[in-house]
Amino acid sequence: MSSEGDSEMKSNLKSVRWTMPAAMVLCMSLLQSCGDSSPVSLTLPNPPPAPATPPEADLTIKVLSSRPDLVTGGDALIEVTGSQIPTRMQLNGQDVTAQFATRGNGRYMALLQGLTEGRNLVTAFAGERQSRIEVINHPEAGPLFAGEQVQPWPCLPGATDAQCSRPVSYRLLYKPTGQTTPCAQDGTPEGCGSFKPYDPANPPGDVDTTVTDQGKTVPYILRVETGSQDRGQYMFVVLYDPSKPWEPWAPQEGWNGKIYNIGGANCGTYHGETVAPDVLPFAYAFSKGYLVWSTSLSHNQFNCSPTTHAESLVMAREAIVEHYGPVRFSFGQGQSGGSIKAQQAANEFPGLYDGLNVVLSFPDIWSTLQETYDCGLMVNYWRSPQLWAPGTTWTEAEWAAAAGHQSISVCVSWNQAFIGVLAPRDIGQVCDIPADQLYDPATNPEGKRCALQDFMRSQFGLRPPERWGPIEQQIGRGFANRPLDNVGVQYGLSALRGGQISVAQFIDLNAHIGGYDIDLNIVPERMEADPAALPVVYRSGMINQATQMTMPILDLRAHDLVELHHDYRSYVMRARLDRAHGHHDNQVIWTGPIPLFATYDPRTGAPLFEIEAFGVMDGWLSAIEADESATPLAQKVVNNKPAAARDKCTDASATELPADSCPILYPYDASPRIVADQPFTDDVVKCQLKPLDPGDYGDIVFSEAQWAQLEAIYPTGVCDYTKPGVGQQAALPFLDFSAGPGGVPLPPLPTPEGWSGPVFRRR
């Protein structure tokens, strides 16, 4: 997960929670104690009662901008359909007919204003017929479904309140005729030499034109919109002619109705407002008519919480529809940490993305971090010969085999780069909490903690008293539940069976591997996951088991076996797709050497492979959109797969190689947990246990003394990977943490309106 541009980005730097008794019961049963993460109930305005038995109607009210229960900011794009035009519209019993009209597109619509916080009733009347829909409106500053918001949370300059609200701002830019200087990918608008400020009052005479993928020739003028939601920022860019109007029911012809979401790399727990990733480097998309968008809270470098990622994206999607119009389809792009954001959000909130292009991908954050802490423990052991039994030695090749890598540098990279994400103290300014508020076990034990599970305490909840350590007992409350465990794990097992390490090395490694305590200190005892965290990490999709991932996925793999972006992660996702759906026909993997993936288009400054993949995904989604058959969407994805959407291997000269040469030229390895016999899906946090069995070790023969050592190392047994992990279960999409940790799924909708176009709603 690349940290490139961290310092530059750092320098630049909507949901009523209502009382849900059933949710709280579930919370308590899962977590034993919801701690101080339980919500504050609000008294919601009661809308006027609707008629108990309205006449049978062919009137239908549709909320186009979001789910009706996830509206934010007091407005919503609404359409009423039926055989008759409504004669009257009401909002909470008040007449709002004047806001509606039959628009130029022939549809009866309004950007309905005046929604109160909480539940609202929208009613349409047409003669004797009527229809109604409940709309739940949440604050623009959040939260929506992620639960209690993280504190402290300082705002950047210009905020109008403590929730980091700020007015929406717009910039107009244009591309001068003949200008080909690419946009520098340094996160600053000034770096985009292709674009200059556009003044509508004094239009320049050298405005270039561009042709969209709909064949429309339009002025190459951009509108960059920046706004505030959920205590973070969003940024949109789209072709825009300032001399013409734009309404959500009458968008300008420069927009093709499609949107492309981009994200940042890395992983962090930054406490405070940051800026959204710059959208201007993606000229290959917006020059063709796409609206390109980003949000600061889906930038993994600063916010590694998957649920808040999704919350931010859902809110920004709503703003796009309300400001620009309904979306035909959407796809997301993300590299490294950005791929985590994209793949987790796609699985948690199906329909948010209709397709994914991911680069240097990881399936999710928590199974990725499992390798981080395994590597940290292994590196600590290997670098501490004083722990070894007399006569034990290791070569680097043996180290690498035990870790599942071709080079020990992979584990070293993980340990150096990301162990701080799990640390309660601010190692490397991961969370940037003010020093006087920061946790210190000796000087400030009640301070704010940086570790990812603490950043996500609204989802995980707090450790119950029986799990408290000395510091928790001292302060009288638990820290956040943590889904980390290595009880029963036999590190290096496959390497032992394969003769790459000896019996003595295998025993010594597992005798001294240890674990991390709640403060991330390495201790001799193995670590045990907090029971309440286990069901949450699965049912929330934080460990992405791909259960909702039937959309097209194009995975760009820059081959590398010596640092942390190693190839096997793409194939782990493939294994999860196979398990969840019986196939991986919706996933395509392109593999090439790193230099090929670093070859840039001189016109836009974007990687050539990224541009090629963008075109393939656009074609794939366009073909699905054109398929108006009654075929289920998941099958449409397979049926409409273009010829270019196939696995391929490419050499450094961009020449495609025969398919059977790929495993030889681009082999992939594994993780320490896979070497320990975990299935290649690599998603078991805590294993179920079984007794030690000599038959599990193939031809390996243990002496009586060695077997006694194993029994002492594993007194409760070893991992039984023929069974699911403890607490492992299918993800529940649209999980809502408003009522507290644990979460409950949002209710299914009677009609899947909102978000993408009609074809993509047929799921």
XYZ file of N, CA and C in Angstrom, residues 128-301:
522
model
N -58.727 10.030 -7.183
C -59.012 9.221 -6.002
C -57.813 8.380 -5.580
N -56.800 8.377 -6.405
C -55.636 7.541 -6.109
C -54.615 8.319 -5.287
N -53.870 7.588 -4.487
C -52.769 8.200 -3.755
C -51.681 7.164 -3.513
N -50.472 7.667 -3.287
C -49.333 6.812 -2.992
C -48.463 7.554 -1.988
N -47.754 6.830 -1.170
C -46.912 7.483 -0.179
C -45.618 6.685 0.008
N -44.628 7.385 0.516
C -43.350 6.746 0.804
C -42.746 7.435 2.012
N -42.127 6.653 2.888
C -41.425 7.229 4.032
C -39.977 7.506 3.634
N -39.549 8.709 3.925
C -38.179 9.134 3.643
C -37.530 9.504 4.970
N -36.368 8.919 5.251
C -35.662 9.213 6.502
C -34.463 10.087 6.170
N -34.479 11.286 6.717
C -33.462 12.290 6.429
C -32.470 12.391 7.587
N -31.192 12.472 7.239
C -30.105 12.506 8.206
C -29.276 13.770 8.011
N -28.538 14.182 9.025
C -27.742 15.401 8.884
C -26.645 15.262 7.836
N -26.374 16.352 7.147
C -25.309 16.368 6.140
C -23.962 16.023 6.763
N -23.766 16.394 8.009
C -22.486 16.138 8.680
C -22.405 14.744 9.283
N -23.451 13.926 9.091
C -23.432 12.569 9.563
C -23.718 12.463 11.060
N -23.698 11.234 11.558
C -23.446 9.995 10.834
C -24.689 9.498 10.104
N -24.458 8.504 9.228
C -25.542 7.925 8.450
C -25.837 6.509 8.950
N -24.878 5.627 8.828
C -25.067 4.268 9.344
C -23.810 3.730 10.032
N -22.758 4.534 10.112
C -21.493 4.055 10.676
C -21.443 4.144 12.189
N -22.438 4.750 12.809
C -22.455 4.833 14.264
C -21.761 6.078 14.780
N -21.518 6.085 16.082
C -20.946 7.245 16.750
C -19.648 7.672 16.074
N -19.482 8.980 15.880
C -18.336 9.483 15.134
C -17.081 9.564 16.001
N -15.945 9.389 15.341
C -14.640 9.404 16.004
C -14.336 10.795 16.532
N -13.728 10.827 17.706
C -13.233 12.067 18.316
C -11.809 11.840 18.819
N -10.960 12.864 18.878
C -11.193 14.247 18.423
C -11.203 14.318 16.908
N -11.732 15.424 16.368
C -11.863 15.584 14.924
C -11.719 17.065 14.569
N -10.505 17.606 14.579
C -10.325 19.009 14.198
C -10.608 19.234 12.728
N -11.103 20.417 12.424
C -11.453 20.770 11.045
C -10.336 21.587 10.404
N -10.275 21.535 9.101
C -9.369 22.391 8.353
C -9.907 23.821 8.338
N -9.056 24.798 8.042
C -9.525 26.191 7.996
C -10.706 26.363 7.043
N -11.625 27.249 7.435
C -12.789 27.544 6.597
C -14.057 26.844 7.007
N -13.965 25.901 7.960
C -15.171 25.217 8.423
C -16.059 26.185 9.187
N -17.365 26.003 9.074
C -18.314 26.914 9.710
C -18.837 26.395 11.044
N -18.489 25.150 11.403
C -18.911 24.607 12.690
C -17.973 23.466 13.066
N -18.219 22.874 14.225
C -17.347 21.810 14.721
C -17.500 20.516 13.937
N -18.516 20.416 13.071
C -18.727 19.253 12.224
C -18.065 19.413 10.859
N -17.217 20.409 10.734
C -16.440 20.655 9.509
C -17.319 21.004 8.312
N -18.493 21.558 8.560
C -19.350 22.014 7.460
C -18.700 23.216 6.785
N -18.956 23.360 5.507
C -18.434 24.498 4.749
C -19.288 24.659 3.493
N -19.393 25.875 2.961
C -20.196 26.070 1.753
C -19.606 25.301 0.571
N -20.479 24.888 -0.331
C -20.020 24.263 -1.571
C -19.290 25.316 -2.399
N -18.168 24.943 -2.967
C -17.405 25.866 -3.811
C -17.217 25.267 -5.195
N -17.038 26.155 -6.166
C -16.873 25.725 -7.555
C -15.680 26.438 -8.173
N -14.931 25.710 -8.988
C -13.874 26.303 -9.799
C -14.126 25.925 -11.246
N -13.900 26.855 -12.157
C -13.973 26.574 -13.581
C -12.562 26.571 -14.150
N -12.241 25.527 -14.877
C -10.952 25.390 -15.540
C -11.193 25.069 -17.011
N -10.215 25.336 -17.835
C -10.350 24.953 -19.233
C -9.011 24.462 -19.760
N -9.074 23.700 -20.843
C -7.866 23.239 -21.514
C -7.626 24.114 -22.738
N -6.493 24.795 -22.786
C -6.193 25.625 -23.955
C -5.955 24.773 -25.196
N -6.306 25.303 -26.334
C -6.076 24.618 -27.603
C -4.590 24.303 -27.760
N -4.291 23.070 -28.108
C -2.915 22.672 -28.351
C -2.132 22.309 -27.118
N -2.667 22.500 -25.940
C -1.964 22.186 -24.705
C -2.004 20.678 -24.463
N -0.846 20.059 -24.326
C -0.786 18.614 -24.105
C -0.050 18.250 -22.823
N 0.375 19.259 -22.060
C 1.084 18.972 -20.817
C 0.178 18.176 -19.882
N 0.627 17.010 -19.432
C -0.249 16.210 -18.568
C -0.420 16.842 -17.205
N -1.478 16.406 -16.549
C -1.727 16.844 -15.176
C -0.781 16.099 -14.258
N 0.031 16.832 -13.534
C 0.952 16.197 -12.602
C 0.180 15.510 -11.492
N 0.598 14.314 -11.122
C -0.116 13.546 -10.112
C 0.453 13.838 -8.724
N 0.461 15.108 -8.377
C 1.011 15.505 -7.083
C -0.057 16.033 -6.140
N -1.328 15.898 -6.514
C -2.407 16.284 -5.608
C -2.699 17.764 -5.566
N -2.068 18.565 -6.420
C -2.307 20.007 -6.398
C -2.836 20.475 -7.737
N -3.898 21.297 -7.756
C -4.417 21.802 -9.024
C -3.362 22.551 -9.836
N -2.429 23.194 -9.123
C -1.407 23.957 -9.833
C -0.505 23.036 -10.649
N -0.468 21.757 -10.274
C 0.361 20.823 -11.017
C -0.243 20.399 -12.334
N -1.499 20.755 -12.578
C -2.178 20.332 -13.796
C -1.952 21.372 -14.884
N -0.830 21.264 -15.578
C -0.478 22.268 -16.576
C -1.431 22.344 -17.739
N -2.250 21.288 -17.941
C -3.192 21.305 -19.054
C -4.314 22.311 -18.849
N -4.604 22.677 -17.613
C -5.801 23.438 -17.310
C -5.472 24.811 -16.730
N -6.255 25.788 -17.150
C -6.100 27.150 -16.660
C -7.441 27.648 -16.137
N -7.441 28.622 -15.251
C -8.718 29.158 -14.746
C -9.554 29.747 -15.876
N -10.864 29.496 -15.796
C -11.805 30.008 -16.801
C -12.683 31.060 -16.147
N -12.748 32.232 -16.755
C -13.551 33.340 -16.236
C -14.753 33.544 -17.156
N -15.979 33.188 -16.725
C -17.151 33.345 -17.588
C -17.405 34.788 -17.988
N -16.980 35.727 -17.130
C -17.185 37.137 -17.462
C -16.211 37.620 -18.528
N -15.143 36.909 -18.718
C -14.143 37.282 -19.712
C -13.624 36.008 -20.366
N -14.457 35.342 -21.187
C -14.093 34.027 -21.722
C -12.821 34.096 -22.563
N -11.889 33.198 -22.343
C -10.672 33.171 -23.152
C -10.969 32.703 -24.578
N -10.098 33.048 -25.489
C -10.328 32.707 -26.894
C -9.670 31.427 -27.336
N -8.984 30.715 -26.430
C -8.254 29.510 -26.839
C -8.801 28.257 -26.167
N -10.134 28.216 -25.945
C -10.740 27.052 -25.306
C -10.784 25.885 -26.287
N -10.202 24.790 -25.905
C -10.204 23.583 -26.730
C -11.584 22.921 -26.667
N -11.795 21.927 -27.494
C -13.011 21.109 -27.445
C -12.610 19.662 -27.196
N -13.570 18.883 -26.752
C -13.363 17.449 -26.593
C -14.616 16.729 -27.061
N -14.465 15.497 -27.479
C -15.583 14.694 -27.967
C -15.865 13.600 -26.941
N -17.073 13.571 -26.418
C -17.432 12.569 -25.420
C -17.651 11.220 -26.078
N -17.791 10.198 -25.254
C -18.039 8.867 -25.811
C -19.455 8.715 -26.354
N -20.270 9.764 -26.222
C -21.594 9.801 -26.849
C -21.564 10.572 -28.158
N -20.354 10.958 -28.607
C -20.194 11.675 -29.866
C -20.519 13.148 -29.798
N -20.578 13.725 -28.601
C -20.893 15.141 -28.437
C -19.598 15.957 -28.382
N -19.486 16.951 -29.245
C -18.350 17.861 -29.213
C -18.715 19.054 -28.342
N -17.970 19.241 -27.275
C -18.308 20.270 -26.287
C -17.042 21.045 -25.929
N -17.205 22.266 -25.403
C -16.026 23.001 -24.934
C -15.316 22.231 -23.826
N -13.986 22.250 -23.862
C -13.217 21.541 -22.843
C -13.077 22.451 -21.618
N -14.236 22.654 -20.948
C -14.305 23.443 -19.723
C -14.751 22.505 -18.606
N -14.127 22.622 -17.469
C -14.412 21.756 -16.338
C -14.991 22.549 -15.180
N -15.946 21.945 -14.499
C -16.381 22.487 -13.217
C -15.929 21.528 -12.131
N -15.145 22.043 -11.201
C -14.686 21.266 -10.056
C -15.497 21.716 -8.851
N -16.299 20.818 -8.324
C -17.136 21.094 -7.157
C -16.504 20.468 -5.927
N -16.399 21.247 -4.860
C -15.881 20.750 -3.589
C -16.889 21.080 -2.498
N -17.232 20.103 -1.705
C -18.203 20.313 -0.636
C -17.866 19.491 0.582
N -18.717 19.598 1.588
C -18.493 18.946 2.878
C -19.644 18.001 3.183
N -19.302 16.787 3.595
C -20.269 15.800 4.072
C -19.582 14.927 5.113
N -20.315 14.537 6.132
C -19.830 13.526 7.065
C -18.513 13.930 7.726
N -18.304 15.244 7.904
C -17.082 15.804 8.490
C -15.867 15.607 7.575
N -16.117 15.367 6.317
C -15.047 15.232 5.344
C -15.383 16.031 4.106
N -14.570 15.905 3.077
C -14.773 16.651 1.846
C -14.975 15.701 0.673
N -15.725 16.192 -0.309
C -15.853 15.480 -1.578
C -15.393 16.408 -2.685
N -15.072 15.811 -3.838
C -14.673 16.597 -5.005
C -15.230 15.927 -6.261
N -15.909 16.713 -7.093
C -16.439 16.245 -8.372
C -15.826 17.084 -9.490
N -15.577 16.476 -10.656
C -15.192 17.234 -11.843
C -15.965 16.683 -13.031
N -16.471 17.596 -13.868
C -17.267 17.198 -15.021
C -17.170 18.291 -16.076
N -17.297 17.913 -17.336
C -17.345 18.898 -18.411
C -18.575 19.785 -18.211
N -18.393 21.089 -18.396
C -19.449 22.033 -18.010
C -19.356 23.279 -18.878
N -20.479 23.667 -19.432
C -20.561 24.903 -20.224
C -21.267 25.954 -19.375
N -20.543 26.959 -18.872
C -21.167 27.942 -17.970
C -22.219 28.806 -18.636
N -22.324 28.769 -19.949
C -23.338 29.569 -20.639
C -24.684 28.857 -20.701
N -24.752 27.608 -20.200
C -25.977 26.820 -20.297
C -26.427 26.363 -18.919
N -27.745 26.150 -18.751
C -28.251 25.667 -17.449
C -27.956 24.186 -17.260
N -28.054 23.755 -16.019
C -27.929 22.325 -15.684
C -28.890 22.030 -14.546
N -29.839 21.159 -14.798
C -30.760 20.678 -13.774
C -30.649 19.160 -13.712
N -30.963 18.553 -12.574
C -30.812 17.098 -12.484
C -31.690 16.328 -13.459
N -32.771 16.944 -13.950
C -33.615 16.304 -14.959
C -33.250 16.774 -16.375
N -32.283 17.687 -16.465
C -31.845 18.192 -17.765
C -30.349 18.472 -17.714
N -29.511 17.405 -17.604
C -28.067 17.629 -17.552
C -27.533 18.096 -18.902
N -26.409 18.758 -18.860
C -25.763 19.183 -20.100
C -25.244 17.970 -20.868
N -25.071 18.152 -22.178
C -24.686 17.035 -23.023
C -23.225 16.625 -22.829
N -22.442 17.438 -22.121
C -21.065 17.053 -21.850
C -20.941 15.916 -20.859
N -21.998 15.629 -20.082
C -21.977 14.505 -19.149
C -22.675 13.323 -19.781
N -22.020 12.182 -19.777
C -22.593 10.975 -20.371
C -23.452 10.179 -19.394
N -23.644 10.693 -18.179
C -24.473 10.004 -17.194
C -23.731 8.939 -16.410
N -22.430 8.810 -16.649
C -21.626 7.781 -15.987
C -20.663 8.441 -14.995
N -20.314 7.712 -13.938
C -19.437 8.285 -12.922
C -18.300 7.315 -12.612
N -17.164 7.891 -12.242
C -15.921 7.143 -12.030
C -15.314 7.612 -10.720
N -15.265 6.715 -9.754
C -14.770 7.065 -8.421
C -13.306 6.665 -8.268
N -12.515 7.558 -7.709
C -11.100 7.269 -7.510
C -10.777 7.353 -6.018
N -9.696 6.691 -5.625
C -9.359 6.664 -4.210
C -7.870 6.714 -3.985
N -7.476 6.954 -2.746
C -6.073 7.042 -2.388
C -5.545 5.742 -1.816
N -4.233 5.652 -1.665
C -3.564 4.435 -1.234
C -3.394 4.419 0.287
N -2.629 3.388 0.761
C -2.172 3.342 2.130
C -3.268 2.904 3.111
N -3.027 3.086 4.410
C -3.994 2.764 5.462
C -3.629 3.565 6.696
N -4.587 4.249 7.276
C -4.314 5.048 8.460
C -5.562 5.313 9.269
N -5.379 5.955 10.415
C -6.487 6.249 11.332
C -6.437 7.727 11.707
N -6.337 8.571 10.732
C -6.176 10.002 10.954
C -7.418 10.581 11.625
N -7.216 11.316 12.687
C -8.313 11.937 13.423
C -8.445 13.390 12.979
N -9.360 13.661 12.067
C -9.583 15.029 11.627
C -9.931 15.108 10.153
N -10.392 16.278 9.757
C -10.793 16.521 8.369
C -9.564 16.556 7.465
N -9.693 15.965 6.303
C -8.666 16.028 5.268
C -9.329 16.395 3.943
N -8.516 16.646 2.923
C -9.058 16.998 1.621
C -9.274 15.736 0.791
N -10.211 15.799 -0.140
C -10.476 14.678 -1.032
C -9.339 14.532 -2.039
N -9.022 13.303 -2.455
C -8.002 13.114 -3.488
C -8.335 13.914 -4.742
N -7.308 14.457 -5.358
C -7.483 15.308 -6.533
C -8.059 14.507 -7.697
N -9.069 15.051 -8.352
C -9.723 14.371 -9.469
C -9.158 14.783 -10.831
N -8.321 15.814 -10.866
C -7.863 16.337 -12.152
C -6.889 15.443 -12.907
N -6.148 14.537 -12.253
C -5.290 13.660 -13.046
C -6.034 12.650 -13.920
N -7.363 12.608 -13.868
C -8.111 11.560 -14.559
C -8.809 12.095 -15.809
N -8.021 12.821 -16.616
C -8.554 13.416 -17.842
C -9.057 12.368 -18.814
N -8.466 11.170 -18.806
C -8.924 10.134 -19.726
C -10.376 9.759 -19.477
N -10.902 10.060 -18.280
C -12.300 9.760 -17.966
C -13.201 10.960 -18.200
N -12.872 12.116 -17.597
C -13.798 13.251 -17.734
C -13.766 13.852 -19.134
N -12.688 13.684 -19.900
C -12.678 14.190 -21.275
C -13.642 13.415 -22.158
N -14.014 12.193 -21.730
C -14.970 11.371 -22.470
C -16.399 11.560 -21.970
N -16.576 12.404 -20.953
C -17.920 12.692 -20.465
C -18.230 12.154 -19.095
N -17.326 11.430 -18.482
C -17.550 10.921 -17.131
C -17.501 12.048 -16.105
N -18.274 11.903 -15.032
C -18.078 12.694 -13.832
C -17.128 11.893 -12.939
N -16.001 12.487 -12.579
C -15.011 11.826 -11.732
C -15.155 12.386 -10.325
N -15.145 11.510 -9.328
C -15.433 11.956 -7.970
C -14.555 11.234 -6.953
N -14.373 11.906 -5.824
C -13.610 11.319 -4.724
C -14.131 11.890 -3.417
N -13.803 11.217 -2.312
C -14.126 11.731 -0.981
C -12.927 11.528 -0.074
N -12.763 12.438 0.873
C -11.624 12.322 1.785
C -11.762 11.123 2.706
N -12.990 10.773 3.090
C -13.177 9.666 4.022
C -13.092 8.303 3.353
N -12.981 8.269 2.022
C -12.697 6.993 1.361
C -11.250 6.948 0.887
N -10.433 7.870 1.391
C -8.997 7.854 1.147
C -8.373 6.997 2.243
N -7.968 5.791 1.900
C -7.545 4.809 2.894
C -6.356 5.261 3.727
N -5.542 6.137 3.180
C -4.382 6.607 3.930
C -4.789 7.275 5.235
